[in-house]
Coordinates of C-alpha atoms and ligand atoms in Angstrom, one line a residue:
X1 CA 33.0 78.9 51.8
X2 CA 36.3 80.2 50.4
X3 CA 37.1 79.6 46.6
X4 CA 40.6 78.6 46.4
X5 CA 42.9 80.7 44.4
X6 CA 46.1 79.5 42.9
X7 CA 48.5 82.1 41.6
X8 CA 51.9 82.0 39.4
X9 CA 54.0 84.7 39.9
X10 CA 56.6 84.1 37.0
X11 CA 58.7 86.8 39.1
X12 CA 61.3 87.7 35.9
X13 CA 61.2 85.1 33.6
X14 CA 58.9 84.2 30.8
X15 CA 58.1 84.9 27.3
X16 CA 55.7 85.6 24.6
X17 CA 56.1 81.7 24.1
X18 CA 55.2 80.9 27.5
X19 CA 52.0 82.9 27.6
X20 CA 50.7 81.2 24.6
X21 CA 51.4 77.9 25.4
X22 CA 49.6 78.3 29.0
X23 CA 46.9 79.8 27.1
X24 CA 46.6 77.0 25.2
X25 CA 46.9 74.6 28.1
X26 CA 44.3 75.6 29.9
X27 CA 42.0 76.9 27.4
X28 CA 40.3 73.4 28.2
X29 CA 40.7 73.2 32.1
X30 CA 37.1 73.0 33.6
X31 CA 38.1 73.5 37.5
X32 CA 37.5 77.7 37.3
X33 CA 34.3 77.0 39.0
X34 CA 36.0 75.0 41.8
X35 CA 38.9 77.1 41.7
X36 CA 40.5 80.3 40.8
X37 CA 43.7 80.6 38.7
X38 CA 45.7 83.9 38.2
X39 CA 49.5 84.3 36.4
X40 CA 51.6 86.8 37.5
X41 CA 53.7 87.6 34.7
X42 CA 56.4 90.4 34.1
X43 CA 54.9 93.6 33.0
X44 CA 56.0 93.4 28.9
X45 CA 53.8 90.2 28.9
X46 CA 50.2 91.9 30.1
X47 CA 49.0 92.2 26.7
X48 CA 49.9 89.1 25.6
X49 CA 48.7 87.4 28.4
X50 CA 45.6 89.5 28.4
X51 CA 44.9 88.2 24.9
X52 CA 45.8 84.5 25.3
X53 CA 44.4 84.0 28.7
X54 CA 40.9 85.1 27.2
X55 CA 38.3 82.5 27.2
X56 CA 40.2 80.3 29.9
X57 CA 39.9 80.1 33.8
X58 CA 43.2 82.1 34.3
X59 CA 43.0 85.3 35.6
X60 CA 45.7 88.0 35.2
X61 CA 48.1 89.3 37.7
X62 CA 51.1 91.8 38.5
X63 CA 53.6 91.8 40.5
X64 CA 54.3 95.1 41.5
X65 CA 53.3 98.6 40.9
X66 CA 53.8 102.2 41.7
X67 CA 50.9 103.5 44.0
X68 CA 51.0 107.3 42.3
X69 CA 48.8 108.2 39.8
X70 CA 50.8 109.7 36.8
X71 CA 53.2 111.9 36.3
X72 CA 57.1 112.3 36.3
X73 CA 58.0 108.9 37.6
X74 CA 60.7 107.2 35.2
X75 CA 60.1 103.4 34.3
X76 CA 57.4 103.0 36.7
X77 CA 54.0 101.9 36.0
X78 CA 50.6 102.4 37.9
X79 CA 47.3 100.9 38.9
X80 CA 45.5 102.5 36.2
X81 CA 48.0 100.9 33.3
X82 CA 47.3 97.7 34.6
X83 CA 43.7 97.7 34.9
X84 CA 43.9 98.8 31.4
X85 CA 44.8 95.2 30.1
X86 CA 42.5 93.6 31.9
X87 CA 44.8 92.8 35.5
X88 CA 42.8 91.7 38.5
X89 CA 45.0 90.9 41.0
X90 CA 48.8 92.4 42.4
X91 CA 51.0 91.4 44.4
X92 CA 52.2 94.2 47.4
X93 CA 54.6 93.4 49.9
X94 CA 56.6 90.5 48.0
X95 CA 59.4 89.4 50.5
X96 CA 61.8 90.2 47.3
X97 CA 60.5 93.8 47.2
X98 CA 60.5 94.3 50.9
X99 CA 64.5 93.1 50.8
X100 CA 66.0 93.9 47.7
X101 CA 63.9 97.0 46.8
X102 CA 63.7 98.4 50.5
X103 CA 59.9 98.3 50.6
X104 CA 58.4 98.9 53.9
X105 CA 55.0 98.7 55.9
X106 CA 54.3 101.8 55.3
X107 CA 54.7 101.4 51.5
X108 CA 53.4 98.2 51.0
X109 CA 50.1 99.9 53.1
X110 CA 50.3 102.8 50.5
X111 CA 49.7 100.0 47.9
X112 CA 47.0 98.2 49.2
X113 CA 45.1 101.5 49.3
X114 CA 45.7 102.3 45.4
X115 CA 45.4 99.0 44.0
X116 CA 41.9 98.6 45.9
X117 CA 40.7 102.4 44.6
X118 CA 41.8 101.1 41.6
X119 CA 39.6 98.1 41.8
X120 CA 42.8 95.3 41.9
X121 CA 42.7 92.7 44.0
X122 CA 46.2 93.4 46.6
X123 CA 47.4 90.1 47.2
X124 CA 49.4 91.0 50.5
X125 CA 52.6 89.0 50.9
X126 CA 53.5 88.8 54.7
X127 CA 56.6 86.1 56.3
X128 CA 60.0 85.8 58.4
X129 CA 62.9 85.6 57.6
X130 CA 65.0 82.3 59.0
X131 CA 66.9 84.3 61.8
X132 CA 63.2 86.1 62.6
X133 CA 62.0 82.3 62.8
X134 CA 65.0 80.9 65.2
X135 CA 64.4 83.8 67.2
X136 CA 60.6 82.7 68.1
X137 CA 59.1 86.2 66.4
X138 CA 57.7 84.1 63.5
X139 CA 54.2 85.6 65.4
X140 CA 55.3 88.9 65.9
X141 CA 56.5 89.8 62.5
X142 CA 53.7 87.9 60.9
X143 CA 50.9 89.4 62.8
X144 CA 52.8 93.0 62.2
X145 CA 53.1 93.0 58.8
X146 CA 49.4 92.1 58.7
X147 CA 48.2 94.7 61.1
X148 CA 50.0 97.8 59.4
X149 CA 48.3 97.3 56.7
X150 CA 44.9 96.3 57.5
X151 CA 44.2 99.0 60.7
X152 CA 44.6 101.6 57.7
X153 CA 41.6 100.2 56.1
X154 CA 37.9 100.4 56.7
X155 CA 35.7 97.3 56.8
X156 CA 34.6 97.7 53.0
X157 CA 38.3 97.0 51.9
X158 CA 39.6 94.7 53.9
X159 CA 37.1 92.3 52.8
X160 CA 38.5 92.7 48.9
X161 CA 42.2 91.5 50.5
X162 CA 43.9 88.3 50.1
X163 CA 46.7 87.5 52.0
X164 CA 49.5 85.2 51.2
X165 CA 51.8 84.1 54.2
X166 CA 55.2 82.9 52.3
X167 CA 58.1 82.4 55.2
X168 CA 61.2 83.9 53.7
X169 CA 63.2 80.6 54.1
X170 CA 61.0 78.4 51.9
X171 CA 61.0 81.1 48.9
X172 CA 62.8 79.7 45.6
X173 CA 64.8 77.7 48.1
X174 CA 62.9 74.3 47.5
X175 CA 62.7 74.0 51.3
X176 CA 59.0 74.2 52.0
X177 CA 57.0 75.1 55.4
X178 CA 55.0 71.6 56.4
X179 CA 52.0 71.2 56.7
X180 CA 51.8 71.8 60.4
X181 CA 54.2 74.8 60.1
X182 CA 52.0 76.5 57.5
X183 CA 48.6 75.6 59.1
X184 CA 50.2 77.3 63.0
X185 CA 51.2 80.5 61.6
X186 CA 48.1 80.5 59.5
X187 CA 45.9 80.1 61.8
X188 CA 47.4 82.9 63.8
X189 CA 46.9 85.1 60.9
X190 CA 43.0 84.1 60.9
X191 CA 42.9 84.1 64.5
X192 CA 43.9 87.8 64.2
X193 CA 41.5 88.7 61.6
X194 CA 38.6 87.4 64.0
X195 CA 39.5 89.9 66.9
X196 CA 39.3 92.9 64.2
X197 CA 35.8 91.0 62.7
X198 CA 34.4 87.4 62.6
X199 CA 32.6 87.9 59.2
X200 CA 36.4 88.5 57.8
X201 CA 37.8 86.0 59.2
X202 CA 35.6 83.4 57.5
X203 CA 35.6 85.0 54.4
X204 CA 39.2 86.4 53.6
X205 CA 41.3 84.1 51.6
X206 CA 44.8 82.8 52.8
X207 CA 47.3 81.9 50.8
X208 CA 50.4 79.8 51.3
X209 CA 53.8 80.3 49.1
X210 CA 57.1 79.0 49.7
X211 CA 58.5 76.3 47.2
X212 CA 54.5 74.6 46.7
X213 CA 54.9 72.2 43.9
X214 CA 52.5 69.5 42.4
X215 CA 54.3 66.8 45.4
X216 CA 53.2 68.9 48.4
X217 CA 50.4 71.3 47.4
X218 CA 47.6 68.4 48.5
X219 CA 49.1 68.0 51.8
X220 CA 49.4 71.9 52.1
X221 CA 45.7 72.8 50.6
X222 CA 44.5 70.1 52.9
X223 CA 45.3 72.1 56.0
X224 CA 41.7 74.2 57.3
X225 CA 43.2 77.5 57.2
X226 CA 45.4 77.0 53.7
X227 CA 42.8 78.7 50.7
X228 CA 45.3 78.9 48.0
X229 CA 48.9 78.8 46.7
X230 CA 51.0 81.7 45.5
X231 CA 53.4 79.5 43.4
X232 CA 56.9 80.7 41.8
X233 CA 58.7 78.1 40.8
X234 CA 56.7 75.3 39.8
X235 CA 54.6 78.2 37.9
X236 CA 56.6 78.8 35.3
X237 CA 55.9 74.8 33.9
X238 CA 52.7 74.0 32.6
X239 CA 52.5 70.2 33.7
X240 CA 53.4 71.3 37.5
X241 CA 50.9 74.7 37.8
X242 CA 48.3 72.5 36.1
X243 CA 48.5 69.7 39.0
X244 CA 49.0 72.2 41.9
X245 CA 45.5 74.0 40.1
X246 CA 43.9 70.4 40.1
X247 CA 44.8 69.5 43.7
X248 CA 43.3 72.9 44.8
X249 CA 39.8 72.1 42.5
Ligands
PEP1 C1 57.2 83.3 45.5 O1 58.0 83.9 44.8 O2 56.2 83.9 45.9 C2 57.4 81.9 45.7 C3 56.5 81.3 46.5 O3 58.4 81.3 45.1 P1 58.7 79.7 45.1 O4 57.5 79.0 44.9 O5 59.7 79.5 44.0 O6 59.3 79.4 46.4

């Protein structure tokens, strides 16, 4: 049985405001035992959010950090700074980081090892682009991104992954993968998992992202191999997270 997770990457926007009001908002909510909740704000907000998020279901998240351990490495942050306020999940491989920040496999592999000796929770972010999709290698680059990171790992770790499959043409765009779309590439991803180890396969959560809001993420959770939302957009208004938390619980 997979809990579902629903998480709000804020990406760069928010404020001090925002955190306290969705601390407030769902300092009531009684679906954390039917499903998970994490907010992915910017950095300056950890603290904050650490401290309002405290006695509600929502978990905290990042959205990025720098796999080295200290040292001379200007305006970058690493795993051990955001375990510090109380982080459990991140975010590696973000389409917007692979594009606009040049990260590749290899990097976004590099990740997933620190934030998991870290104890964080990676939150790999794998999809195609539009041109990758009209050229039929929706499969191919899906399956790639997923493989390059997990033949690095050993059993132990792999287990601790969640993987969110967010097709680069639906992100922010307001066009959204249906159903169908979702659930095929999906289930190729848990397909996969199954030839490295049937045990994983069950067990390892998949999460889809790519314009969810409160209108579709029913139809979308609905689908067998759908175990979650990684939500931009719609995460940054209380009403709209709230009902895309309550059609997951
Ligand atoms: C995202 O950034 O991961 C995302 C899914 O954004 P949006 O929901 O706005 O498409």
């Amino acid at each position: 049985m997979r809990t579902p997770l629903i998480a709000g990457n804020w990406k760069m926007n928010g404020s001090v405001e925002r955190v306290r009001a969705f601390g407030e908002a769902f300092a009531g909510a009684d679906f954390s035992a039917a499903v998970e909740v994490a907010v992915i704000p910017p950095f300056p907000y950890l603290p904050a959010a650490a401290q309002a998020f405290a006695g509600t279901p929502l978990a905290l998240g990042a959205q990025t950090f720098n796999p080295l351990p200290a040292g001379a490495h200007t305006g970058e942050v690493n795993a051990a700074m955001l375990v510090e306020f109380g982080v459990s999940y991140v975010l590696v491989g973000h389409s917007e980081r692979r594009q606009h920040y040049g990260e590749t496999n290899a990097d976004v592999c590099q990740r997933v090892c620190a934030a998991l000796g870290a104890g964080l929770i990676p939150v790999l972010c794998v999809g195609e682009t539009l041109d990758e999709r009209n050229a039929g290698a929706t499969r191919d680059v899906v399956l790639g991104q997923v493989a390059a990171v997990m033949q690095h790992l050993e059993a132990s770790q792999r287990e601790r992954l969640v993987i969110a499959y967010e097709p680069v043409w639906a992100i922010g765009t307001g066009v959204t993968a249906t159903p169908a779309e979702a659930q095929a590439t999906m289930g190729e991803i848990r397909t996969w998992l199954a030839t490295l180890d049937n045990a994983l396969a069950e067990t390892l959560r998949l999460l889809y992202g790519g314009s969810m809001k409160a209108s579709n993420a029913a139809e979308l959770l609905a689908q067998p191999d759908i175990d979650g939302g990684l939500v931009g957009g719609a995460s940054l208004q209380i009403d709209d997270f709230f009902a895309i938390c309550q059609s997951a619980g």
